PDB file of C-alpha atoms in Angstrom:
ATOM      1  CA  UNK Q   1      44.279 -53.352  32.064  1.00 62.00           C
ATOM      2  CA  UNK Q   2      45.351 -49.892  33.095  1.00 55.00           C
ATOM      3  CA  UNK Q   3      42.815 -47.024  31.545  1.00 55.00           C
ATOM      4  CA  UNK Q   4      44.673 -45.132  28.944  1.00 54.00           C
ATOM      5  CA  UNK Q   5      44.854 -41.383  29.654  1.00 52.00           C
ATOM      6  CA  UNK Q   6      44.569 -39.799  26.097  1.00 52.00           C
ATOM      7  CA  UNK Q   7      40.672 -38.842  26.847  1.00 51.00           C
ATOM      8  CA  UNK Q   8      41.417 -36.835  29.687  1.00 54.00           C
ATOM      9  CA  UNK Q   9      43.440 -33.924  28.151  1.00 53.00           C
ATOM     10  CA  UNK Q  10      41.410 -32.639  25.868  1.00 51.00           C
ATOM     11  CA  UNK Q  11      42.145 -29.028  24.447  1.00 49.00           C
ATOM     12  CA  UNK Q  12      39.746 -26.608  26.028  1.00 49.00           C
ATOM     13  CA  UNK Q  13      38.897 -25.218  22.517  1.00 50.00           C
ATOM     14  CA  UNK Q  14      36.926 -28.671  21.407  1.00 49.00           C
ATOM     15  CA  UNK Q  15      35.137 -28.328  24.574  1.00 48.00           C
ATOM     16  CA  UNK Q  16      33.236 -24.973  23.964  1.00 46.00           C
ATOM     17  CA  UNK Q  17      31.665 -25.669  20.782  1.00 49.00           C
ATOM     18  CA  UNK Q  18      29.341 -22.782  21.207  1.00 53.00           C
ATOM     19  CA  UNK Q  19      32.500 -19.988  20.973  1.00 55.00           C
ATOM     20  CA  UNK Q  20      30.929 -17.449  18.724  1.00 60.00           C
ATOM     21  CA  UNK Q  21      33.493 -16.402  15.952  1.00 64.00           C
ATOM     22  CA  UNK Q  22      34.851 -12.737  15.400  1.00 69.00           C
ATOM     23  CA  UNK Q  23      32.474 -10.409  13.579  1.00 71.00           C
ATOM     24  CA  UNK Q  24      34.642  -9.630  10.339  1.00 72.00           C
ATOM     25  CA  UNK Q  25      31.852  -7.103   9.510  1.00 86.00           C
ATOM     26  CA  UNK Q  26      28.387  -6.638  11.705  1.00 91.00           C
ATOM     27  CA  UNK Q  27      26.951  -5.341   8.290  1.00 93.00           C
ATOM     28  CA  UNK Q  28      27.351  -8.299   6.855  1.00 93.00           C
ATOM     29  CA  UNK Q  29      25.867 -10.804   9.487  1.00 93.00           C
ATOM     30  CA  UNK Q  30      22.948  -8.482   9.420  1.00 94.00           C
ATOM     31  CA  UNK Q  31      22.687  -8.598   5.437  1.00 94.00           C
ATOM     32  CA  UNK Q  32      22.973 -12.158   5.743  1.00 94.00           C
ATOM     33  CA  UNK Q  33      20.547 -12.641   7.910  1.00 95.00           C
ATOM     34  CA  UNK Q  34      18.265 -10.673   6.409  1.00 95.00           C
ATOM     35  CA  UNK Q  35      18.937 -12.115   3.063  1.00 95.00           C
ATOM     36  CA  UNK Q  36      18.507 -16.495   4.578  1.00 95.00           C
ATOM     37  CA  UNK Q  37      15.097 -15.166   6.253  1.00 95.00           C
ATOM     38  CA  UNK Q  38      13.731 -13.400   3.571  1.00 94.00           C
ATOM     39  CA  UNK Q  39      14.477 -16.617   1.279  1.00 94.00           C
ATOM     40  CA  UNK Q  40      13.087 -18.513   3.860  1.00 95.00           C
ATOM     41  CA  UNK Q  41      10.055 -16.457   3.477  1.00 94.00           C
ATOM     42  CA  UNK Q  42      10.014 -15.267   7.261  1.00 95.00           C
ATOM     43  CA  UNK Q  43       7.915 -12.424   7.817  1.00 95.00           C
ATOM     44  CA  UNK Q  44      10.444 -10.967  11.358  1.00 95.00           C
ATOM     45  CA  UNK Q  45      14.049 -11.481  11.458  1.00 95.00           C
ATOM     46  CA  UNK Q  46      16.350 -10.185  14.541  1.00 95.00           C
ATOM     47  CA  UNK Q  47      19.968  -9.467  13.541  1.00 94.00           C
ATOM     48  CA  UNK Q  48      22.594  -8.434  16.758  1.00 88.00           C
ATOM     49  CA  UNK Q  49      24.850  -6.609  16.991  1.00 90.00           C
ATOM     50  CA  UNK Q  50      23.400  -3.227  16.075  1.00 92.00           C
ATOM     51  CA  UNK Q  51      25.223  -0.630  15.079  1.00 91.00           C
ATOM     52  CA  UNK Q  52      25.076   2.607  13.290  1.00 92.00           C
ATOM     53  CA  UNK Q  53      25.626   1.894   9.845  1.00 93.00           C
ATOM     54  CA  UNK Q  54      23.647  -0.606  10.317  1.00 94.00           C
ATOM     55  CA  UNK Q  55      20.641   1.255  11.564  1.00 94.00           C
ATOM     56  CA  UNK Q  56      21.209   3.685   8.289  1.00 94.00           C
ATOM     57  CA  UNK Q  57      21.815   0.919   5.729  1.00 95.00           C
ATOM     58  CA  UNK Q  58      18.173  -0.505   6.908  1.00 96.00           C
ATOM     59  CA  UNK Q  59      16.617   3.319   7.045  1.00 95.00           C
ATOM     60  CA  UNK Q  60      17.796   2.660   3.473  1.00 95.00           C
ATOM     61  CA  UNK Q  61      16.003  -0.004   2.312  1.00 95.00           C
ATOM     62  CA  UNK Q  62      13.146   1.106   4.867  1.00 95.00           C
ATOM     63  CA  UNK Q  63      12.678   4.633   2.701  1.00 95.00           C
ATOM     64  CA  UNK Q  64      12.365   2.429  -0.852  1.00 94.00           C
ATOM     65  CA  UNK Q  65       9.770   0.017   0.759  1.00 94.00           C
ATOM     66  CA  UNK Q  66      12.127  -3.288   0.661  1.00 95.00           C
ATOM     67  CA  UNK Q  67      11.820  -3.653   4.564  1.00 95.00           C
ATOM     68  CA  UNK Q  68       8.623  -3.067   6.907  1.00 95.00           C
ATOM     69  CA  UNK Q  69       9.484  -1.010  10.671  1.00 95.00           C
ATOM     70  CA  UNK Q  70      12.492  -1.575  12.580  1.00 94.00           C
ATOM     71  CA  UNK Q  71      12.231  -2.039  15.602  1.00 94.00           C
ATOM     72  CA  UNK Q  72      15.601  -1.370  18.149  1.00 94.00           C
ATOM     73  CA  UNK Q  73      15.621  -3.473  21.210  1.00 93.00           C
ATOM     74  CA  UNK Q  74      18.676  -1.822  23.723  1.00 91.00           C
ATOM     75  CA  UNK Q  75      19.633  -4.456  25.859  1.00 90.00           C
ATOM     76  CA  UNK Q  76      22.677  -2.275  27.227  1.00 88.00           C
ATOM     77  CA  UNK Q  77      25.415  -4.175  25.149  1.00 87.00           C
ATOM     78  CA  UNK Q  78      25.369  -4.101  21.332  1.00 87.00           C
ATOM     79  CA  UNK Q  79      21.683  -3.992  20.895  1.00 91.00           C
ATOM     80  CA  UNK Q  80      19.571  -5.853  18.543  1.00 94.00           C
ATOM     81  CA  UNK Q  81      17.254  -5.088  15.487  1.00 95.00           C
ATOM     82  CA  UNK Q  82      13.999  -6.404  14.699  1.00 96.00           C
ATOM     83  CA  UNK Q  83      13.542  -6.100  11.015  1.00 96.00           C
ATOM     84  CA  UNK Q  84       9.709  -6.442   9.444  1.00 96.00           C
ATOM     85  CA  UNK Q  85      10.124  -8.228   5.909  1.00 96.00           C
ATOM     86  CA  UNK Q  86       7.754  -7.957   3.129  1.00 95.00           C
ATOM     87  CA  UNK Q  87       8.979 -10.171   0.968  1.00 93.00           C
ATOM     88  CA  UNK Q  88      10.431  -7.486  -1.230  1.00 93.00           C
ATOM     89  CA  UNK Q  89      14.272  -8.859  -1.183  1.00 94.00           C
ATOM     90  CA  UNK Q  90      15.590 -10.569  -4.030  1.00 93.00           C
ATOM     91  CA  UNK Q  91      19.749 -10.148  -2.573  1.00 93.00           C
ATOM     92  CA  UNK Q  92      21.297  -7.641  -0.384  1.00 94.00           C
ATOM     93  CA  UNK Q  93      25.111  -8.012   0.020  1.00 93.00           C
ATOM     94  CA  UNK Q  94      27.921  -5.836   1.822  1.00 94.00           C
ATOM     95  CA  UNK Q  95      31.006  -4.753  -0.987  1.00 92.00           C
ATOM     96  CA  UNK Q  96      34.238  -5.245   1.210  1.00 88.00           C
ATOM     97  CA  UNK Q  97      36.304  -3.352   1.057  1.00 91.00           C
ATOM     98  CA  UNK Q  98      34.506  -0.119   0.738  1.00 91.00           C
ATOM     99  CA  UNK Q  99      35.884   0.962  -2.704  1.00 92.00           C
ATOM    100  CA  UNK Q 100      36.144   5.276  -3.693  1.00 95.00           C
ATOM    101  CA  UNK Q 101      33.373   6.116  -6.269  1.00 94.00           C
ATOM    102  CA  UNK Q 102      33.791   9.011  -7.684  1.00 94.00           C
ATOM    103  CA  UNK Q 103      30.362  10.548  -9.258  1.00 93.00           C
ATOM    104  CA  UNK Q 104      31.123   9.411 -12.473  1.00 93.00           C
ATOM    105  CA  UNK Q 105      31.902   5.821 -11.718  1.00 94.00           C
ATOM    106  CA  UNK Q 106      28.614   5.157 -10.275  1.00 93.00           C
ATOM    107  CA  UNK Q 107      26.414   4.298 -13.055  1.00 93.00           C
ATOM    108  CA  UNK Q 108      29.071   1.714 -14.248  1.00 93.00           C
ATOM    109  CA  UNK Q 109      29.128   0.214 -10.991  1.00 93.00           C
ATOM    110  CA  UNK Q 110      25.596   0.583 -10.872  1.00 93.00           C
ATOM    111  CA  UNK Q 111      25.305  -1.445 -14.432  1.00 93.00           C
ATOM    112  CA  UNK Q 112      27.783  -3.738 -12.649  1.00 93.00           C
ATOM    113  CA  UNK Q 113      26.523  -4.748  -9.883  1.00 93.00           C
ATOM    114  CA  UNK Q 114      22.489  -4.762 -10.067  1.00 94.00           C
ATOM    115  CA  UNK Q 115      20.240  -6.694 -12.525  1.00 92.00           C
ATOM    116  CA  UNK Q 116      18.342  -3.598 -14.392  1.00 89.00           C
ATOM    117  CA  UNK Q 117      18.405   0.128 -14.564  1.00 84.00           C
ATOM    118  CA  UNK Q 118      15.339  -0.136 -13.451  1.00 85.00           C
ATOM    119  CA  UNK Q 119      15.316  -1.309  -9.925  1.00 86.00           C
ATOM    120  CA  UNK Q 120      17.872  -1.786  -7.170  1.00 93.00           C
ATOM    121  CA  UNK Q 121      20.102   0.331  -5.220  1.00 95.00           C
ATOM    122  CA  UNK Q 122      23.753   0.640  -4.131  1.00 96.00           C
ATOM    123  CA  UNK Q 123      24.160   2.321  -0.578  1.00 96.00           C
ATOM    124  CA  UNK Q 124      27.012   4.553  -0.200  1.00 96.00           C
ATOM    125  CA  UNK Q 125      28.881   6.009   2.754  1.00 95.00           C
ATOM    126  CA  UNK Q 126      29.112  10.072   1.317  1.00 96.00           C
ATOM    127  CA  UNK Q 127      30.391  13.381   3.208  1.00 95.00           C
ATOM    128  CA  UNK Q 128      26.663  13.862   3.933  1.00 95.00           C
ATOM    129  CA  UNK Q 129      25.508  10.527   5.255  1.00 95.00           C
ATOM    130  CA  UNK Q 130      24.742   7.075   4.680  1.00 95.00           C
ATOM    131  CA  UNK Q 131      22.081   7.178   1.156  1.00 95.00           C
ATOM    132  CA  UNK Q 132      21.576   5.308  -1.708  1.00 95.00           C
ATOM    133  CA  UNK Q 133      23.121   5.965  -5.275  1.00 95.00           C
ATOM    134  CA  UNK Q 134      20.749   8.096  -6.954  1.00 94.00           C
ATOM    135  CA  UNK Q 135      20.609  10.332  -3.204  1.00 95.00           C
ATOM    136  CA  UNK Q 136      24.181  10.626  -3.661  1.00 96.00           C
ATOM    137  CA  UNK Q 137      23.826  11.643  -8.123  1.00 94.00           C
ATOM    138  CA  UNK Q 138      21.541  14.589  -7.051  1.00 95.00           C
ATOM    139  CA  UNK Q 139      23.656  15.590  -3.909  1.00 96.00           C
ATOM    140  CA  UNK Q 140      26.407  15.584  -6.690  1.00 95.00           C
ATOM    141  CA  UNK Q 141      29.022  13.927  -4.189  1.00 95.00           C
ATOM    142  CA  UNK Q 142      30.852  10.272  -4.519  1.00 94.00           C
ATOM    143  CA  UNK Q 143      31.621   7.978  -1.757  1.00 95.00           C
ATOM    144  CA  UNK Q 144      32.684   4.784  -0.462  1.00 95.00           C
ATOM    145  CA  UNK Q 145      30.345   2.270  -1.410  1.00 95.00           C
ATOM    146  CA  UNK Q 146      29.521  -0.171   1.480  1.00 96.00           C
ATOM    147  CA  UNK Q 147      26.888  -2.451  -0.461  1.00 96.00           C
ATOM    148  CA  UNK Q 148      23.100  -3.297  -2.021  1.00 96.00           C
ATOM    149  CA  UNK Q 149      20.068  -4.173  -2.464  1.00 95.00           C
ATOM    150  CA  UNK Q 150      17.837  -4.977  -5.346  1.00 94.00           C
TER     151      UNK Q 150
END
């Protein structure tokens, strides 16, 4: 019998499995993988691509003691970013889109979105920076908050 040819025309999609998806937001790989390795208890975790806000977001949790050094590796494309844990992490998320806080919505949305009053921080994008909630209450300035950690 004749070989049917239905195998041979495959779509060239199905034949690159390995076809890395769009980055929807670099932040929130890196969260991510922060987040699964710090779970996993890892001690290191890389995350590519770097970026800016990325760098600040883990300067961050770097000033608060929730991450050990960074360390930026430049490869001459989108760089990576090798991230110390120390076990501190309970979540760290992105909030997408960035909504406007205004100074007074803060501490609702600060009620809202982390466990106590006590601990954990929401990192907002302000006229003077990348800095975490309470940096942004005595700067006296809102923003657009980009996500958190506790």
């Amino acid at each position: 019998g004749s070989p049917s040819g239905t195998h041979c025309c495959r779509s060239p999609a199905s034949a690159s499995p390995l076809q890395e998806m769009v980055r929807i937001s670099v932040l929130r790989d890196c969260l991510n993988g922060i987040c699964n390795a710090e779970k996993r208890g890892k001690r290191q975790v890389q995350v590519r691509p770097n970026s800016k806000v990325v760098i600040k977001f883990l300067q961050v949790m770097q000033k608060h003691g929730y991450i050990g050094d960074l360390e930026i590796i430049d490869d001459h494309r989108a760089g990576k970013v090798v991230v110390d844990l120390v076990g501190r992490i309970n979540k760290c998320g992105v909030i997408s889109p960035r909504f406007d806080v205004c100074l007074g919505d803060i501490e609702q949305l600060a009620s809202n979105i982390l466990p106590s009053r006590q601990f954990g921080h929401l990192v907002f994008t302000t006229p003077y920076g990348i800095m975490d909630h309470e940096e942004a209450r005595r700067k006296n300035t809102g923003g657009k908050i980009v996500g958190f950690f506790f």
